[in-house]
Coordinates of C-alpha atoms and ligand atoms in Angstrom, one line a residue:
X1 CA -34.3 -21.7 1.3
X2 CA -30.5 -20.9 0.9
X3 CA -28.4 -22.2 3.6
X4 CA -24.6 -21.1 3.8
X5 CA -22.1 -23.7 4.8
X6 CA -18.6 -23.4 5.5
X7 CA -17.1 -26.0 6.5
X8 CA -15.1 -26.0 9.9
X9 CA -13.2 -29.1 10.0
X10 CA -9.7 -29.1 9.0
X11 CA -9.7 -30.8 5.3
X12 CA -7.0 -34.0 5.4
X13 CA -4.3 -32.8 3.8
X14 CA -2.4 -34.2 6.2
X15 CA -1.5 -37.1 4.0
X16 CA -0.2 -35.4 1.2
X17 CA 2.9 -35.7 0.8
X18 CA 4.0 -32.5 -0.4
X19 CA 1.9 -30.2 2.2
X20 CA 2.5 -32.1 5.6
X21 CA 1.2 -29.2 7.9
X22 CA -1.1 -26.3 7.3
X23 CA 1.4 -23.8 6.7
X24 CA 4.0 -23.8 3.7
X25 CA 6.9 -21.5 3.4
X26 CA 8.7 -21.4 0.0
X27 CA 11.0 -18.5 -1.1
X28 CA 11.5 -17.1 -4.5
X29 CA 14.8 -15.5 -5.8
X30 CA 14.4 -13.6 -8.4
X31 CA 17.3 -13.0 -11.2
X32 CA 19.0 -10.1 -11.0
X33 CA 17.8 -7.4 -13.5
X34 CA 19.5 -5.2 -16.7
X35 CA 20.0 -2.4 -14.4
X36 CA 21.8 -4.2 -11.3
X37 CA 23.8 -6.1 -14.0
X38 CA 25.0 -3.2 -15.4
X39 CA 25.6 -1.5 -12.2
X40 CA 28.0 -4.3 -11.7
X41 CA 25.5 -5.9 -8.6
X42 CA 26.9 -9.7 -7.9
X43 CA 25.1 -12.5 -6.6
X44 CA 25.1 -13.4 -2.3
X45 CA 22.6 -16.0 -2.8
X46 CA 23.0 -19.7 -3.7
X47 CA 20.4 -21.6 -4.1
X48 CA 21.7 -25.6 -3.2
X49 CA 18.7 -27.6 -3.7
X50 CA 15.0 -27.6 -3.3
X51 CA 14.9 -26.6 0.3
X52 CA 18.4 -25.0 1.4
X53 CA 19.2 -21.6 0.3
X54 CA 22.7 -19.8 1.3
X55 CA 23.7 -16.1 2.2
X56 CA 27.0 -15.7 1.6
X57 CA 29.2 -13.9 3.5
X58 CA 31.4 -12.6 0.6
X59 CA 31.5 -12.1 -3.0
X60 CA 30.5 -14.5 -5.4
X61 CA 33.2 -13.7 -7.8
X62 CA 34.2 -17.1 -9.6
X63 CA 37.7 -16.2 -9.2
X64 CA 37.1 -14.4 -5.8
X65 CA 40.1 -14.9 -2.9
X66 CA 38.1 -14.3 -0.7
X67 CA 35.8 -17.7 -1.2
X68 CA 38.0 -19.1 1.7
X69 CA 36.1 -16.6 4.2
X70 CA 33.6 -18.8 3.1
X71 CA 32.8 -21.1 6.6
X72 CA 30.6 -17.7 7.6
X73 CA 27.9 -18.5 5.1
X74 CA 24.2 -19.0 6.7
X75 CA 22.0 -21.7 5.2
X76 CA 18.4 -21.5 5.3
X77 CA 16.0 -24.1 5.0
X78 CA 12.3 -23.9 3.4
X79 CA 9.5 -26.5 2.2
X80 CA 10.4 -25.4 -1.6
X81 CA 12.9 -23.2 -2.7
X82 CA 12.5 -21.3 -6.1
X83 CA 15.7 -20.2 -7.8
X84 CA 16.7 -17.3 -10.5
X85 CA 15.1 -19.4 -13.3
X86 CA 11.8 -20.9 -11.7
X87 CA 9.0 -20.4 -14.1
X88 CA 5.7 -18.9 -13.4
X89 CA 4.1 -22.9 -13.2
X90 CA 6.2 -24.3 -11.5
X91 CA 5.9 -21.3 -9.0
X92 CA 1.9 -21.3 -8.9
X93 CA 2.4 -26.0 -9.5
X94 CA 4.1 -26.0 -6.3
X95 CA 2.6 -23.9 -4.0
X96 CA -1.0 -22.7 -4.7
X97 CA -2.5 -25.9 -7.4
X98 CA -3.1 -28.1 -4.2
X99 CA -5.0 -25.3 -2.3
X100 CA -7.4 -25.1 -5.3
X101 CA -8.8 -28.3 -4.8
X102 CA -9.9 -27.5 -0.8
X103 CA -11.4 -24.1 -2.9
X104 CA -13.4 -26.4 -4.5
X105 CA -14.6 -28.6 -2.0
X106 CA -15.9 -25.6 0.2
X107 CA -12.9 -24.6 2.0
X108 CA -10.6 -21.3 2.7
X109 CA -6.6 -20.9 1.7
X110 CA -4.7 -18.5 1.5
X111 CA -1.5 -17.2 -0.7
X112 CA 1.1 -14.8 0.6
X113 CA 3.8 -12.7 -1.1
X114 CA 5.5 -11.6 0.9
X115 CA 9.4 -9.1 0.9
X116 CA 10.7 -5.9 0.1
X117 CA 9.9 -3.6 -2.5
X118 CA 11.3 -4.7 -6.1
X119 CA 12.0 -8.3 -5.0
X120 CA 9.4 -9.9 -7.3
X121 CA 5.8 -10.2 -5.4
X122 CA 3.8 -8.8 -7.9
X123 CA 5.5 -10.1 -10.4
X124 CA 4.7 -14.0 -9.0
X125 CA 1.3 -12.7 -7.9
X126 CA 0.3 -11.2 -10.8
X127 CA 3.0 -11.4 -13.9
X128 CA 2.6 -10.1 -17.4
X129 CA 0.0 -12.0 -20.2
X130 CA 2.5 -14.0 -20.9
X131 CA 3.6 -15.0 -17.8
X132 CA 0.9 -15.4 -15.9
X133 CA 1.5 -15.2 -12.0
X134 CA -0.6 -17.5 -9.5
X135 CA -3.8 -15.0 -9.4
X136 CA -4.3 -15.8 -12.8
X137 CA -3.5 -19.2 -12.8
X138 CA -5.3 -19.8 -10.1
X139 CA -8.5 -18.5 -11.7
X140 CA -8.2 -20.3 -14.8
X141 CA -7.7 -23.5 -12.9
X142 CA -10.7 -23.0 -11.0
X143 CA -12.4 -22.1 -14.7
X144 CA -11.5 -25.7 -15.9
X145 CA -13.0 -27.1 -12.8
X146 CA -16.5 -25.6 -13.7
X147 CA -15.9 -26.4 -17.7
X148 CA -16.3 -30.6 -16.2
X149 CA -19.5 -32.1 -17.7
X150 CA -19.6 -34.5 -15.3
X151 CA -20.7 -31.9 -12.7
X152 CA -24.0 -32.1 -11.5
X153 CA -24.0 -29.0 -9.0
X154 CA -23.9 -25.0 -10.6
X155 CA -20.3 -23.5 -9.4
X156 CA -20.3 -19.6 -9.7
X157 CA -16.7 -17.9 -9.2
X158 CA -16.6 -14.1 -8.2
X159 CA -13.8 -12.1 -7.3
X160 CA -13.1 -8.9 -4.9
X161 CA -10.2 -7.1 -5.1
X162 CA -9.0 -4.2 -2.6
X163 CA -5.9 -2.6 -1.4
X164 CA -5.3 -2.0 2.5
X165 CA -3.3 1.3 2.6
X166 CA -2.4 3.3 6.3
X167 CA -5.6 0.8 7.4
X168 CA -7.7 2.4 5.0
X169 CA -9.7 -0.1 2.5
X170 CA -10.0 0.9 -1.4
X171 CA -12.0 -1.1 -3.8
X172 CA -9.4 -1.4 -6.7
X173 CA -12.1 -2.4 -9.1
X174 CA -14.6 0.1 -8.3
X175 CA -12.8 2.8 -6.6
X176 CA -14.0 5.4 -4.6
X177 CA -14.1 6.3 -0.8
X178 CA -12.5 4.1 1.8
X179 CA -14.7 1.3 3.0
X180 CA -15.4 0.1 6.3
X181 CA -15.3 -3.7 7.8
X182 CA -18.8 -5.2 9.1
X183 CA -18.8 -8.5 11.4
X184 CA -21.9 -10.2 10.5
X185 CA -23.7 -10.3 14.0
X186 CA -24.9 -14.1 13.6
X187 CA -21.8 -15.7 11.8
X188 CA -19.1 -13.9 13.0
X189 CA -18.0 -13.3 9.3
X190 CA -16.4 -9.9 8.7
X191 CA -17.1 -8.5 5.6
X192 CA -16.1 -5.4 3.4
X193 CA -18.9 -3.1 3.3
X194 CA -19.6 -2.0 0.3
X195 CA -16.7 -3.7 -1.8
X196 CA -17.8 -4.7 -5.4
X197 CA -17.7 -8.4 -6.9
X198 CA -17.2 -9.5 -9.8
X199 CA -18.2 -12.6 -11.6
X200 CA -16.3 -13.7 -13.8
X201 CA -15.0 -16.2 -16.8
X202 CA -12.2 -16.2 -18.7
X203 CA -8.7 -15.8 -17.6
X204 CA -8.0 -13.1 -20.0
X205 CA -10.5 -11.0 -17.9
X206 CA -8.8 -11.5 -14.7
X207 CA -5.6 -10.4 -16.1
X208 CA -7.3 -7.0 -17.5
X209 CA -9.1 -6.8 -14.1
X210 CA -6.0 -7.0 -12.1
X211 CA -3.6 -4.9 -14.3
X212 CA -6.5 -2.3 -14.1
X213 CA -6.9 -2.7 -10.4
X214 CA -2.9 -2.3 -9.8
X215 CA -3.0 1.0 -11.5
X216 CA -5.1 1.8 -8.6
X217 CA -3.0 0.8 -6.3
X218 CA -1.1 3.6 -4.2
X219 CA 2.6 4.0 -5.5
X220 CA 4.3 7.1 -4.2
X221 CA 8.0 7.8 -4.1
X222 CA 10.2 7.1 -1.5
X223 CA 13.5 7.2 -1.0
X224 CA 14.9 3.6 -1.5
X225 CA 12.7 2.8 -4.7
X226 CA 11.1 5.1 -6.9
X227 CA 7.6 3.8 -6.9
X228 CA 7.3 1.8 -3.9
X229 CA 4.4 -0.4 -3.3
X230 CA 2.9 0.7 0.4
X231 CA 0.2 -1.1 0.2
X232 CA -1.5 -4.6 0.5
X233 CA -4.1 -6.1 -2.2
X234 CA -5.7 -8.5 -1.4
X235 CA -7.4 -10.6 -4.1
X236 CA -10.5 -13.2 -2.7
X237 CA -12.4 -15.5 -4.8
X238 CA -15.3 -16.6 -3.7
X239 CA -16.8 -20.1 -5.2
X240 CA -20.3 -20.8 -4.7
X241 CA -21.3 -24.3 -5.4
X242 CA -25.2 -24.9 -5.2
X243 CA -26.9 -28.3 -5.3
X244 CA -30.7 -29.6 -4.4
X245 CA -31.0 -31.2 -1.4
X246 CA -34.1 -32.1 -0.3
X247 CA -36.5 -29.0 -0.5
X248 CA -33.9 -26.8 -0.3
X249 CA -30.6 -26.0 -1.8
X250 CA -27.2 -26.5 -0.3
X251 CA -24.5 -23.5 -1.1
X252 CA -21.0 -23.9 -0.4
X253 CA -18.7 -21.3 0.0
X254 CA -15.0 -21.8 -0.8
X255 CA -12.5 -19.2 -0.4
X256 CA -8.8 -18.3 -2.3
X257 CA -7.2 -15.4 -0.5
X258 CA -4.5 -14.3 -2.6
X259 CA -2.2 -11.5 -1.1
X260 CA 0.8 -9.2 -2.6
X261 CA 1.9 -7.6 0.6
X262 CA 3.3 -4.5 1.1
X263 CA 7.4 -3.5 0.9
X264 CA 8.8 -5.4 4.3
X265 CA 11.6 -2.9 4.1
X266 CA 12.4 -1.0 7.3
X267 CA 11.2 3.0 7.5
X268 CA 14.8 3.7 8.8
X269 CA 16.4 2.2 5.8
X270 CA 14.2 4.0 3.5
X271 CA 15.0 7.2 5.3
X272 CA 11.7 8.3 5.3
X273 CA 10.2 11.5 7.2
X274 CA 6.6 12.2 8.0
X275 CA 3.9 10.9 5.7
X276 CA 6.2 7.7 4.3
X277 CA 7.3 7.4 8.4
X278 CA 3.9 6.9 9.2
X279 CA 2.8 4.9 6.3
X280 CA 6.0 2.7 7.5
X281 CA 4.1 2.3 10.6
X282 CA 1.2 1.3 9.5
X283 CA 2.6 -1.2 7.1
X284 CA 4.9 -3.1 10.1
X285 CA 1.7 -2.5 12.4
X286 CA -0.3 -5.2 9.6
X287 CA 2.9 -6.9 9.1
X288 CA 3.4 -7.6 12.3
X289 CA 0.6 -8.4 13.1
X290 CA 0.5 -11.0 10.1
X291 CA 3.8 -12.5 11.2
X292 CA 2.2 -13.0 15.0
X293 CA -0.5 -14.8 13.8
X294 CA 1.4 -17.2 11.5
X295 CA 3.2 -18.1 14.4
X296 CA 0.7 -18.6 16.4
X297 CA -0.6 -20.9 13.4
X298 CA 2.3 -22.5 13.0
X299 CA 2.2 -23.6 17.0
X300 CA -1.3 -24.4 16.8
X301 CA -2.2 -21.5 19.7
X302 CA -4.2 -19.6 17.0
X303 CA -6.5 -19.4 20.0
X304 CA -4.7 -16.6 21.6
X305 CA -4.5 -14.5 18.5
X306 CA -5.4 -11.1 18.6
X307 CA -6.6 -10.3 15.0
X308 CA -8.3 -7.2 15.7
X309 CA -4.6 -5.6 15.9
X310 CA -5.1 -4.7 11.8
X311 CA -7.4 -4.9 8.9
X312 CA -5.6 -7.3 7.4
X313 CA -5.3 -9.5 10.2
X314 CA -9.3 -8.6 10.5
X315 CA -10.0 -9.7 6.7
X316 CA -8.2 -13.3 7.1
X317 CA -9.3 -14.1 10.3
X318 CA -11.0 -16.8 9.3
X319 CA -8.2 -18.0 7.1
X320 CA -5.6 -17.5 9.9
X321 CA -7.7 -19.0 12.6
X322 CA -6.0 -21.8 12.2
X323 CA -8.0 -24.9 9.6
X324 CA -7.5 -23.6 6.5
X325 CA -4.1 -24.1 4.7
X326 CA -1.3 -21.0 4.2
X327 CA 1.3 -20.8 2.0
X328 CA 3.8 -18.2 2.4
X329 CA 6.4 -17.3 -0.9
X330 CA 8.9 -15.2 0.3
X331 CA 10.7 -13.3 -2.2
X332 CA 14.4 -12.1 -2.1
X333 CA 16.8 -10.4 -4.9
X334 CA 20.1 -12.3 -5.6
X335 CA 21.8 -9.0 -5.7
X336 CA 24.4 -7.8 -3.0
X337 CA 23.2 -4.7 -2.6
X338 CA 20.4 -5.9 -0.8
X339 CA 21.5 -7.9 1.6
X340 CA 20.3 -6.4 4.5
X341 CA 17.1 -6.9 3.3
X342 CA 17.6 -10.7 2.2
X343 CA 18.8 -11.5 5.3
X344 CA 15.8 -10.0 7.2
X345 CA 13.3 -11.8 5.1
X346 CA 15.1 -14.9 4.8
X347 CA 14.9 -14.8 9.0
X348 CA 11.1 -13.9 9.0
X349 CA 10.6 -16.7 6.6
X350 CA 12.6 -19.4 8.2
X351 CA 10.9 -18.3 11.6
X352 CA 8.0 -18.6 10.1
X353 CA 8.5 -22.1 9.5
X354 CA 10.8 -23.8 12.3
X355 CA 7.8 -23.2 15.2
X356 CA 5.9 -26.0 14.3
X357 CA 9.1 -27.9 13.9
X358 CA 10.7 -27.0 17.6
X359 CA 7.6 -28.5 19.1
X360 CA 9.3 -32.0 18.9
X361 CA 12.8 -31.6 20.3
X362 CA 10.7 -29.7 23.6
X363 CA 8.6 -33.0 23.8
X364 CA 12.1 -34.9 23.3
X365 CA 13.4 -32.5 26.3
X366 CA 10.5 -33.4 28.8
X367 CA 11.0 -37.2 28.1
X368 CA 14.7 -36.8 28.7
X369 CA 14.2 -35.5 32.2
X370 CA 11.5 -37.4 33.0
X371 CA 13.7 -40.2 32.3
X372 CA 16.5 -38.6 35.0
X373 CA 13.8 -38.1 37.6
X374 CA 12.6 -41.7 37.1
X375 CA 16.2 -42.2 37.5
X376 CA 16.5 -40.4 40.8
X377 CA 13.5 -42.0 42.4
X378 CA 14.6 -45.2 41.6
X379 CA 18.1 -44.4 43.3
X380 CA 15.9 -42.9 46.3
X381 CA 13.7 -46.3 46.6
X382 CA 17.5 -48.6 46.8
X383 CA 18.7 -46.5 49.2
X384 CA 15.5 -46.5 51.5
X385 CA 15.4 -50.0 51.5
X386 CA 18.6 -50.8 52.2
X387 CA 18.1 -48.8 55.2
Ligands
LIG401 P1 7.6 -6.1 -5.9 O1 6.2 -6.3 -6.3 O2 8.1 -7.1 -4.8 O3 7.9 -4.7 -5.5 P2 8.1 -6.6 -8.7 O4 7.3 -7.8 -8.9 O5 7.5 -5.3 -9.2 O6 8.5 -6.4 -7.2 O7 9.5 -6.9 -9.4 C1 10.5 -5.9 -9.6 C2 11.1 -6.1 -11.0 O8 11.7 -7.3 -11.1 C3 10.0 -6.0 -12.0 O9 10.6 -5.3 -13.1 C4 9.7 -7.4 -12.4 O10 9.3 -7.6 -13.7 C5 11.1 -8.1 -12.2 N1 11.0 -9.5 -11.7 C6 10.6 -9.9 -10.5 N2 10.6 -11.2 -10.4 C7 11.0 -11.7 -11.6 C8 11.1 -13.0 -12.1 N3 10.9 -14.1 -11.3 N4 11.6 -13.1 -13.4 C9 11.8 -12.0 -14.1 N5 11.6 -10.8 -13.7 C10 11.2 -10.6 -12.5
LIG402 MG1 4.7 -4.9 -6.1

C-alpha cells in the first residue's frame, strides 16, 4: 500500500536566525550592461548595506552639483539586499539553500523572481553553465542530498516545467496543446493535467532541460523591449522519499516551486495595443493576484484568499496557503532610465514585506489606549467617590 503524506504543520524555522517568518523578500540589482554603458545610462541605485537600498533623486555623477538635492532620496529596506556584484551562490546561499532542507524533509517552498523585463530574473533563476542560477543549484543540492550513504530511505527527484501564458498552460518540456488544471476530488490537490515529469540526475541535465524549455517559452516583441518575456514558468520539483513502515511503505512528498515571473512593467508604459494590451492584462490579473495573496500571507489571513482569481495563484495554492516558506527576489536595473520601474518594484517589494511587520505598532496602538481609558475610569471612580 502507498500512502501520500504531506505534511501540514508549519516546519520550525522559526528559530533560524536568518529566516524569522515565512516570507523573505530580498532584492537583486543587477550591473548595468555594455549597451546602457555606452548609451551613457548612470546609476540611481545605492546599495548601503545588506538590507537598505536607496533611490536617488538625482544623478549619480561623482562630481554632480546636484548631490546637495540629495535629502529627497528614498531608502528601502529588505531581509537581504543583493548588489551589482552578488554572485550566483551567494544569491541561491542566501535565499533558496535553507528552503532545500524543508524539501527534504517532506515540505513545500517556494522561489519567486520577480520585476520587469530585462532586470535579471532569468538570469538568477536560471543563468548560463557557468553561472548557474538557483534552479540549477537548487537541483544539484538536492542531488548531493540523495548521493548520502548514510540514507536508509530511496529519494526519487522529478521535475515539471510549464509556462502560464494569457492563463493558458504549456508544458515547456513536452510541448503541445494547452493543458487544463484538475483538483483531485479527495485531497484537494490541483494538478496539471497531462503535464510531463521528468526524473532526473545530474545538474548538467537540468541546465539542458531548462535552456531547452526557455526556448519554448513565448517571447514576442513589444514595444519597450525587443523580446519581452510575457509569461510565467514555473519550475516544481517533486521529492519522493519512500521508507518501510510496517507492512506498508511511507512516501513523502516535498515540493520546490521555483518561479521566473512574467515582465511587472505597466501595459501603458509599454504602449501596447490589442494582443500585447490584453496579454498585459492577463499578466497584472496573475500578478495581482500573486501580490494579494503574499499579503495576505504576510498578515497571516491566508484564510481569506481567493486563489481561484488565476492559474498561478491556482498552481501554488498550497504553497501560498500559508505553512510553507516564500522567498521573494526582487530584481531592479541600476540604470536611470528605468526608474519608473525601480521605483514600482522597489514599492511592491517593500510592501510585500512591512505587513507582517505593522502588526506590532497596531498591538502597541490598542495598549496605548487602553492605557488612557484605564486612565479615564480611574478618574471617573475618584470623582464618584468623592461625591
Ligand atoms: P529578465 O529575465 O528579468 O527579463 P534577464 O535575466 O534576461 O532579465 O537579464 C537581462 C540581461 O541582463 C541579460 O543579458 C542578462 O544576461 C543580464 N544580467 C541580468 N542579471 C545579471 C547579473 N546579475 N549579472 C550579469 N548579467 C546579468
Ligand atoms: Mg526573463
Amino acid at each position: 500500500t502507498w500512502t501520500f503524506l504531506t505534511p501540514n504543520v508549519t516546519p520550525s524555522h522559526a528559530h533560524s536566525p536568518t529566516y524569522p517568518s515565512l516570507l523573505q523578500v530580498a532584492v537583486r540589482v543587477r550591473p548595468l550592461t555594455n549597451e546602457e554603458r555606452q548609451r551613457g545610462c548612470y546609476r540611481i541605485l545605492e546599495v548601503q548595506d545588506d538590507n537598505m537600498l536607496t533611490l536617488m533623486n538625482q544623478a549619480t555623477d561623482r562630481n554632480d552639483h546636484l548631490r546637495q538635492k540629495r535629502e529627497k532620496d528614498k531608502h528601502f529596506l529588505y531581509d537581504r539586499l543583493h548588489g551589482e556584484d552578488s554572485t550566483q551562490k551567494e544569491v541561491y546561499e542566501d535565499t533558496t539553500k535553507p528552503l532545500v532542507q524543508d524539501v527534504l524533509a517532506g515540505f513545500t517552498a517556494t522561489v519567486f523572481a520577480y520585476g520587469p523585463t530585462g532586470a535579471g530574473k532569468t538570469y538568477t533563476m536560471v543563468g548560463t553553465p557557468e553561472q548557474p542560477g538557483i534552479m540549477v543549484q537548487a537541483l544539484n543540492d538536492l542531488f548531493q542530498c540523495l548521493n548520502d550513504p548514510s540514507k536508509i530511505s530511496k529519494t526519487k527527484i522529478s521535475m515539471s516545467y510549464l509556462e502560464i501564458y494569457n492563463e493558458n498552460i504549456r508544458d515547456l518540456l513536452q510541448p503541445s496543446g494547452t493543458l487544463d488544471l484538475r483538483e483531485d476530488a479527495k485531497t484537494g490537490v490541483i494538478q496539471v493535467a497531462g503535464l510531463s515529469e521528468r526524473e532526473i540526475l545530474t545538474t548538467k541535465e537540468v541546465m539542458r532541460l531548462l535552456t531547452k524549455g526557455n526556448k519554448e517559452r513565448t517571447c514576442e516583441p513589444t514595444a519597450a523591449n525587443k523580446t519581452s518575456s510575457r509569461s510565467h514558468a514555473l519550475l516544481q520539483v517533486n521529492v519522493r522519499k519512500s521508507a518501510i513502515k510496517g507492512v506498508g511503505e511511507e512516501v513523502k512528498v516535498g515540493r520546490l516551486f521555483m518561479v521566473d515571473l512574467a515582465g511587472s512593467e505597466r501595459a501603458k508604459q509599454t504602449q501596447n495595443k490589442g494582443k500585447r494590451l490584453q496579454e498585459g492584462a492577463h499578466i497584472n490579473r496573475s500578478l495581482l493576484a500573486l501580490g494579494n495573496c503574499i499579503n495576505a500571507l504576510a498578515e497571516g489571513q491566508a484564510k481569506f484568499v481567493n486563489f481561484r482569481d488565476s492559474k498561478l495563484t491556482r498552481l501554488l495554492k498550497e504553497a501560498l496557503s500559508g505553512n510553507c516558506r516564500t522567498v521573494m527576489v526582487a530584481h531592479v536595473s541600476p540604470s536611470h532610465h528605468h526608474r519608473e520601474e525601480t521605483r514600482n518594484t522597489l514599492v511592491y517589494a517593500e510592501r510585500a514585506k512591512k505587513i507582517s511587520k505593522k502588526i506590532r505598532p497596531t498591538v502597541l496602538d490598542i495598549t496605548s489606549h487602553v492605557t488612557h481609558y484605564k486612565q479615564m475610569i480611574k478618574e471617573l471612580q475618584e470623582e464618584v467617590e468623592r461625591l
